[in-house]
PDB file of C-alpha atoms and ligand atoms in Angstrom:
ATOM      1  CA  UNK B  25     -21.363   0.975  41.418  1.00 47.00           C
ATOM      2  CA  UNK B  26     -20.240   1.644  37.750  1.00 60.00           C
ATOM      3  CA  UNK B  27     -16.912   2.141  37.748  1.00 56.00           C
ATOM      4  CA  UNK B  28     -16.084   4.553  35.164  1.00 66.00           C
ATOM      5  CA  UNK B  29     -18.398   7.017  34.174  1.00 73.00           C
ATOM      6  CA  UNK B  30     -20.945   5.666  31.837  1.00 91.00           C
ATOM      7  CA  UNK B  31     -23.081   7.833  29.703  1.00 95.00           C
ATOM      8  CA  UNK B  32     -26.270   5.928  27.863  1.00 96.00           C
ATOM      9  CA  UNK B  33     -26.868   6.797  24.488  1.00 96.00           C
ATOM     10  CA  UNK B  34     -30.235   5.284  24.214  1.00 95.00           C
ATOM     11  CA  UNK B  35     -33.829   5.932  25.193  1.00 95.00           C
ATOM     12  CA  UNK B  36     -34.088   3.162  28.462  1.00 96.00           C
ATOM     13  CA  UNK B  37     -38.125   3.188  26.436  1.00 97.00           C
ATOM     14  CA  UNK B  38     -36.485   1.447  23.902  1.00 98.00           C
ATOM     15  CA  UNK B  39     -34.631  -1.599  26.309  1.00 98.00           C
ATOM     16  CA  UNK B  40     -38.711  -1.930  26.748  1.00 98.00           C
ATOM     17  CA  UNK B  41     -39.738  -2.221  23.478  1.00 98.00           C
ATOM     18  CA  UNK B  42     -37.108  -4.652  23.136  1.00 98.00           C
ATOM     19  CA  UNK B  43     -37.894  -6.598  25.919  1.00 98.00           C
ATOM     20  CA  UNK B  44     -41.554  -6.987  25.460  1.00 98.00           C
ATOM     21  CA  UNK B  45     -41.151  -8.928  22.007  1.00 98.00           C
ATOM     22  CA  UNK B  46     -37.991 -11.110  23.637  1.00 98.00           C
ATOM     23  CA  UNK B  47     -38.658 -14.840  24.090  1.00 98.00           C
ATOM     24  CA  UNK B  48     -36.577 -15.416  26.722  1.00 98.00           C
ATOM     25  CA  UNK B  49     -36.120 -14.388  30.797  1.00 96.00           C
ATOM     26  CA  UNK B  50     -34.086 -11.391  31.083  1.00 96.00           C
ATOM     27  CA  UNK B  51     -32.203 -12.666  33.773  1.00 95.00           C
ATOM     28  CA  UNK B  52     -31.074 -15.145  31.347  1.00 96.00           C
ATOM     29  CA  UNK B  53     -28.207 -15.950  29.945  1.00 97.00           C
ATOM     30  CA  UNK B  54     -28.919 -13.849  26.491  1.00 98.00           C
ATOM     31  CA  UNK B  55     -31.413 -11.585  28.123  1.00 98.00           C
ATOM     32  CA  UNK B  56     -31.107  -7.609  29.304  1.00 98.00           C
ATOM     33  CA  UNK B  57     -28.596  -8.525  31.901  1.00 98.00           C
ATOM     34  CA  UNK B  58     -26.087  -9.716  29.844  1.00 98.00           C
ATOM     35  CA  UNK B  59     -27.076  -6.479  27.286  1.00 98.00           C
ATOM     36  CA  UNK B  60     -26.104  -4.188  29.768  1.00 98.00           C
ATOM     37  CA  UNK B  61     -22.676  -5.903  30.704  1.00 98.00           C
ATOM     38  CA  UNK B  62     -22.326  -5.478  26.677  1.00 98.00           C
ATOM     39  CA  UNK B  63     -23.403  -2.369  26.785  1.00 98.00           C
ATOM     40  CA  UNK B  64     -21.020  -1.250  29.553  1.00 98.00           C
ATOM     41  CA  UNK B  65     -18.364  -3.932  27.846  1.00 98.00           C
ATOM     42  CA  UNK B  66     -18.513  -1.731  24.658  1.00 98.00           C
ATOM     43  CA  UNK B  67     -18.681   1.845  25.893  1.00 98.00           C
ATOM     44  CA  UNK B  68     -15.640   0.762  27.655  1.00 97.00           C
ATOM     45  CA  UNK B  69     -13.975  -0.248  24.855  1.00 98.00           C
ATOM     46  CA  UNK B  70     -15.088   2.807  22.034  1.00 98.00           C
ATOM     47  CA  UNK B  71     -13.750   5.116  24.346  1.00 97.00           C
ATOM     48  CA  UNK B  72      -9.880   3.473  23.303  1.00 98.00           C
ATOM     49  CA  UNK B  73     -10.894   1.928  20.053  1.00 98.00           C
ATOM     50  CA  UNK B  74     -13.167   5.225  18.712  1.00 98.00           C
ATOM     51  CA  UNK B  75     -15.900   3.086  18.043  1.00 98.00           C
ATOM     52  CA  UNK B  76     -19.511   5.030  17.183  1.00 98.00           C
ATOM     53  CA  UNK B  77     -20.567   4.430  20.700  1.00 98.00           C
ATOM     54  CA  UNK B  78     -24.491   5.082  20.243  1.00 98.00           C
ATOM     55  CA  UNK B  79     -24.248   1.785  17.437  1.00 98.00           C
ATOM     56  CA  UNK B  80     -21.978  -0.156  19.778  1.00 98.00           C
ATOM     57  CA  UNK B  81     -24.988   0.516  22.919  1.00 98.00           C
ATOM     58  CA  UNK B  82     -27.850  -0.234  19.992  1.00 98.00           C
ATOM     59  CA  UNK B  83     -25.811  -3.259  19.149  1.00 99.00           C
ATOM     60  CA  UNK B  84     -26.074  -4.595  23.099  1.00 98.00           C
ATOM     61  CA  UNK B  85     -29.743  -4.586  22.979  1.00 98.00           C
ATOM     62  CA  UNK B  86     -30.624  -6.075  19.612  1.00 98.00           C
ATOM     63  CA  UNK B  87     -27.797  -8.226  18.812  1.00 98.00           C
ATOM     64  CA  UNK B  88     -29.241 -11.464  21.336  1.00 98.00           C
ATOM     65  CA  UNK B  89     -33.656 -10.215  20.939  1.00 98.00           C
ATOM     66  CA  UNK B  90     -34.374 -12.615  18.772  1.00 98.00           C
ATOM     67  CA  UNK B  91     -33.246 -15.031  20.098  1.00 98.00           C
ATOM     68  CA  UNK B  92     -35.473 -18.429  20.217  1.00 98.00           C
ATOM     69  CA  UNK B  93     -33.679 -20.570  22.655  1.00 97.00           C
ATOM     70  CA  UNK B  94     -30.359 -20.084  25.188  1.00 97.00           C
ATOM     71  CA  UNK B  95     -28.374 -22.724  23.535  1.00 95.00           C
ATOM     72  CA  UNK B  96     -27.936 -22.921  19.732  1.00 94.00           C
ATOM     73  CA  UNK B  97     -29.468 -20.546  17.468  1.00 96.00           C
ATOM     74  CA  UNK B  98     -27.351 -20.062  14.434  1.00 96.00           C
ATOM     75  CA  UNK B  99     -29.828 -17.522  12.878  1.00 97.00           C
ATOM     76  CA  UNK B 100     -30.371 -15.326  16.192  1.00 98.00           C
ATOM     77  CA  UNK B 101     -28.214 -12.721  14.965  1.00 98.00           C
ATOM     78  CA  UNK B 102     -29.420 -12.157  11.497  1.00 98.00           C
ATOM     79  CA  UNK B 103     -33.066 -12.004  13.091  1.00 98.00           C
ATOM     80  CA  UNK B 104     -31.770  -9.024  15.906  1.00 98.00           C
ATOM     81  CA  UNK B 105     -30.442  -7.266  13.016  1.00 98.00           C
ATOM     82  CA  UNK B 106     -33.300  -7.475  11.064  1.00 98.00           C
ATOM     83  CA  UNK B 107     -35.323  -6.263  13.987  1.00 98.00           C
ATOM     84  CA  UNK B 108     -33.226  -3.341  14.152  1.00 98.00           C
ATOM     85  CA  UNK B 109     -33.682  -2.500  10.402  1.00 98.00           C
ATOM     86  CA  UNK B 110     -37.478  -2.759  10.615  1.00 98.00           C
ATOM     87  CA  UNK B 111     -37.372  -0.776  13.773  1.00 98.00           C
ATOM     88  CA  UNK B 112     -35.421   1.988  12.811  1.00 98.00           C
ATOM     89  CA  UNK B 113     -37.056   5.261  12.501  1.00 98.00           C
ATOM     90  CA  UNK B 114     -39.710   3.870  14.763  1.00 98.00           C
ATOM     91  CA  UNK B 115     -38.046   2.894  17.641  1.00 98.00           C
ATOM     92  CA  UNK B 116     -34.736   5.020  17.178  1.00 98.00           C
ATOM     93  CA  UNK B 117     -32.751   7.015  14.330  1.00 98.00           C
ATOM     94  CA  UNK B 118     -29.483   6.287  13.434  1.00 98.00           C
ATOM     95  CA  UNK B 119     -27.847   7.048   9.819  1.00 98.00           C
ATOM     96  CA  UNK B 120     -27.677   4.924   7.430  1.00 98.00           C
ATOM     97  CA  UNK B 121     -23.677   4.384   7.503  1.00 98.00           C
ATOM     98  CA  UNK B 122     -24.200   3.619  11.140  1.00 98.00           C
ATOM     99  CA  UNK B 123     -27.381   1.532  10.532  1.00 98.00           C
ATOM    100  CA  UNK B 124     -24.887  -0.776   8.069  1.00 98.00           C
ATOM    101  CA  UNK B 125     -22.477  -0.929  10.872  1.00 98.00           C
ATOM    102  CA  UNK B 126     -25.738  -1.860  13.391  1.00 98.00           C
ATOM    103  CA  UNK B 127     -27.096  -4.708  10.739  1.00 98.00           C
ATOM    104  CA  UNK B 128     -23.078  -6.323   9.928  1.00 98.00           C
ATOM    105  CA  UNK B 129     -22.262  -6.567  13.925  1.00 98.00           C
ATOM    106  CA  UNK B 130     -25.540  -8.071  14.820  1.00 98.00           C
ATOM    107  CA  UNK B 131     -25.951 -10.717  11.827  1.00 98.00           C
ATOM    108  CA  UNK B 132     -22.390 -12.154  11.720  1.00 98.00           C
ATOM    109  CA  UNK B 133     -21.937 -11.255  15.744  1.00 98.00           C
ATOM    110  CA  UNK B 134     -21.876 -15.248  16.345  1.00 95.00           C
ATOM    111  CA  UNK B 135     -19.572 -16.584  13.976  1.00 94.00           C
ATOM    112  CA  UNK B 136     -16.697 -16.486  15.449  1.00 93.00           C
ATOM    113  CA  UNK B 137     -15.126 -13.701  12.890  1.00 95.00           C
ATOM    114  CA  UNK B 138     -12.721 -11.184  14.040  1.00 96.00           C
ATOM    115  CA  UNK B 139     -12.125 -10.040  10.359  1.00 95.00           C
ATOM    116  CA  UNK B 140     -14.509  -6.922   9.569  1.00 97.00           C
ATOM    117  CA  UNK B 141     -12.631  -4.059   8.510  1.00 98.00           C
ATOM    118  CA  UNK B 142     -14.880  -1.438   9.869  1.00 98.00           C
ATOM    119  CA  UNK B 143     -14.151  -0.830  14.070  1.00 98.00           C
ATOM    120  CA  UNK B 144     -17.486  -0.115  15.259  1.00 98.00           C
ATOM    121  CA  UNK B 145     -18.414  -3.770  14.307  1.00 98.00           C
ATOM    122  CA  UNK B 146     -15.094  -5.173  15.273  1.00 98.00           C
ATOM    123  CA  UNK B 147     -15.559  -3.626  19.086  1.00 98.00           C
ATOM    124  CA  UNK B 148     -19.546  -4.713  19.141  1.00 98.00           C
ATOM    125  CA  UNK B 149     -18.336  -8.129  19.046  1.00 98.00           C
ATOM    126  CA  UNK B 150     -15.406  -7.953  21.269  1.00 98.00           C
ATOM    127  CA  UNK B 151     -18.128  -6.241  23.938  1.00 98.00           C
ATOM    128  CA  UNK B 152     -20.137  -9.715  23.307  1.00 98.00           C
ATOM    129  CA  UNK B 153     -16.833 -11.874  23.728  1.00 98.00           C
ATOM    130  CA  UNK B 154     -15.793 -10.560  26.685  1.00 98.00           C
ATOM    131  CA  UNK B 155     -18.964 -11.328  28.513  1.00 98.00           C
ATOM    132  CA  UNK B 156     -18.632 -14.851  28.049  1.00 98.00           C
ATOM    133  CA  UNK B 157     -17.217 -15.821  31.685  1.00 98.00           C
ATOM    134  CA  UNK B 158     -20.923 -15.186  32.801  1.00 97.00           C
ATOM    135  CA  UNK B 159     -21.632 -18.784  31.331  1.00 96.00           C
ATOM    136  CA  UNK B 160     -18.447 -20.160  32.270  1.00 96.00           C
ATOM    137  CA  UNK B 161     -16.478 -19.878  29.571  1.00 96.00           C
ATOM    138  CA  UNK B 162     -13.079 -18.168  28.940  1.00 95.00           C
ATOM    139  CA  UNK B 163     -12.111 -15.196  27.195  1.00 97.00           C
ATOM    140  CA  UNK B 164      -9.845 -16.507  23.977  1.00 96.00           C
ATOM    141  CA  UNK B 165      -7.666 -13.851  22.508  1.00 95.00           C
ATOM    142  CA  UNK B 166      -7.854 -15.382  19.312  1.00 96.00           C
ATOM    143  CA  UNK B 167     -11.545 -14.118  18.836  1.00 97.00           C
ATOM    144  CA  UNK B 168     -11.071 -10.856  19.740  1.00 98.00           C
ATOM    145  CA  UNK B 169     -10.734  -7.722  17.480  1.00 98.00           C
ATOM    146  CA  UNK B 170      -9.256  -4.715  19.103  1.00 98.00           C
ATOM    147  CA  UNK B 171      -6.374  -4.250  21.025  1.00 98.00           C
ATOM    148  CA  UNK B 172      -8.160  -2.860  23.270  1.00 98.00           C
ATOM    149  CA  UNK B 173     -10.416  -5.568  24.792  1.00 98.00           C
ATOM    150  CA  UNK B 174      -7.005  -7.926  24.451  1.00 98.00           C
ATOM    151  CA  UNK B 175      -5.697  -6.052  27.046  1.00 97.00           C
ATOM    152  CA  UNK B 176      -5.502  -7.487  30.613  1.00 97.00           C
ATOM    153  CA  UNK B 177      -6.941  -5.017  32.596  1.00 96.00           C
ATOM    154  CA  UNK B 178     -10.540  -4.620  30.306  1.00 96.00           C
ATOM    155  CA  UNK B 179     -10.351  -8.582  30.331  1.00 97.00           C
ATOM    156  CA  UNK B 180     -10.112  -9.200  33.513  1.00 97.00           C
ATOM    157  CA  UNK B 181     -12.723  -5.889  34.771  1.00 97.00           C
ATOM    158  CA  UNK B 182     -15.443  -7.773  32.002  1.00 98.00           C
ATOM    159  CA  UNK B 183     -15.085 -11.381  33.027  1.00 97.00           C
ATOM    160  CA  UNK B 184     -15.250 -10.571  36.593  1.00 96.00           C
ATOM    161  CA  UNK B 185     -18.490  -8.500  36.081  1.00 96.00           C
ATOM    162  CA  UNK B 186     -19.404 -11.565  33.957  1.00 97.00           C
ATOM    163  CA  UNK B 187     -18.676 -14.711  36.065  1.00 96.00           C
ATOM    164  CA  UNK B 188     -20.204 -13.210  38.799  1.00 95.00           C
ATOM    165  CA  UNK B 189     -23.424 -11.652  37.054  1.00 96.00           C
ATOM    166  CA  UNK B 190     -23.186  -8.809  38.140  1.00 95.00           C
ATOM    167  CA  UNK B 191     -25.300  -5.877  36.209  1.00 96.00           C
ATOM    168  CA  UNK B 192     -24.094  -2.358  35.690  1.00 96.00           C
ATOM    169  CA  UNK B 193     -26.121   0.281  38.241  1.00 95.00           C
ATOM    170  CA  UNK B 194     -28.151   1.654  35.087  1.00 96.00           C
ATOM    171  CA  UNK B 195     -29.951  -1.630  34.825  1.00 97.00           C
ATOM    172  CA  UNK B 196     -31.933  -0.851  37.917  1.00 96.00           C
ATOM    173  CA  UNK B 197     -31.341   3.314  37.402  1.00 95.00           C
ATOM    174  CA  UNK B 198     -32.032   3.852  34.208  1.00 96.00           C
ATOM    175  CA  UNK B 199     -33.976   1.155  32.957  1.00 97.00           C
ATOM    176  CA  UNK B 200     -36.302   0.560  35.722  1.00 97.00           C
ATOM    177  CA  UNK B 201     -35.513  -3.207  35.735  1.00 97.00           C
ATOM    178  CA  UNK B 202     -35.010  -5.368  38.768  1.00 95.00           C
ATOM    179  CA  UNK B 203     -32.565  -8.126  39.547  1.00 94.00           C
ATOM    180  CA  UNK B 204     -31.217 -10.630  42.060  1.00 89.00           C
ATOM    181  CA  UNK B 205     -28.172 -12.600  41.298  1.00 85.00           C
ATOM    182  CA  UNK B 206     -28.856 -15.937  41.928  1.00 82.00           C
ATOM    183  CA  UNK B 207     -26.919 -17.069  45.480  1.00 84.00           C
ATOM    184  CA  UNK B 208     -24.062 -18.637  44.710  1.00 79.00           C
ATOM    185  CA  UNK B 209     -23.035 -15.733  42.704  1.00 80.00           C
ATOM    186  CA  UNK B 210     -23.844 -13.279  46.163  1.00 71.00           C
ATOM    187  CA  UNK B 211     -21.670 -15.659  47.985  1.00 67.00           C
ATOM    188  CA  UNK B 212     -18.727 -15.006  46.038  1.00 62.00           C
TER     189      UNK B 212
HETATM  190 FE1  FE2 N 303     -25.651 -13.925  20.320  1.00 82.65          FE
HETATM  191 FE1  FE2 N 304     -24.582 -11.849  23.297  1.00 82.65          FE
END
């Protein structure tokens, strides 16, 4: 169970449209799963930060689609945000201010920058960052953005959902997708 009260700003058709040109499993560790920990990560976090909470959601699906591989992929996020800039208008509206915002947070998402002045971006990547205990590696403060996600509390609620892949209760709700975490993960 979600455990604050989580309000989707996005079409679950669109997770679909998504998912049918990704490359990857979903279960994987770029695919829809770790989207909607993002997604969850980052509605968490606009609600403190004030964040434009429909780009930070659009941001968890496209940043990782493009994606060619689940190791390195230096040019993944320039492709999601192209995606999203050819898909917008078809496959959702967004202004253009916010469709700048969109295209900045997915292209430079992986490059370890904590230095973009606008906060929309800034708390898209911190959403990202904060997921990383799902593949074993540590939150560092240094790479984060907002207060916000430095604090303990949204840390340690992320990484937790994270290390033990756990997926938000929309996933299977609103999306229509199914999971199993793998059993190691259940035994925890
Ligand atoms: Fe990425
Ligand atoms: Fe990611």
């Amino acid at each position: 169970m979600d455990a604050f009260d989580l309000q989707l700003h996005i079409d679950p058709g669109l997770v679909h449209r998504i998912l049918d040109q990704f490359a990857l499993s979903p279960s994987g560790a770029h695919g829809a799963t770790h989207w909607a920990r993002v997604l969850a990560n980052g509605t968490r976090l606009a609600a403190q930060t004030g964040a434009r909470v429909e780009v930070v959601q659009l941001f968890a699906l496209f940043h990782d689609a493009r994606r060619i591989n689940e190791g390195a992929d230096p040019e993944h996020g320039q492709r999601g945000a192209d995606l999203a800039r050819e898909k917008l208008g078809a496959w959702f509206e967004l202004s253009a201010a916010d469709m700048d915002r969109l295209y900045d947070a997915c292209a430079y998402h992986s490059d370890g920058r904590t230095d973009h002045p606008d906060v929309t971006v800034q708390t898209c990547w911190d959403a990202d960052r904060l997921d990383l205990p799902r593949v074993g590696v540590s939150v560092d403060k240094r790479y984060l953005c907002t207060l916000a996600a430095k604090q303990r509390e949204l840390r340690e609620w992320a990484g937790e959902r994270g290390s033990r892949l756990l997926v938000p209760d929309f996933y299977r709700d609103e999306w229509g997708l199914s999971y199993t975490p793998p059993k190691w993960a259940r035994a925890r």
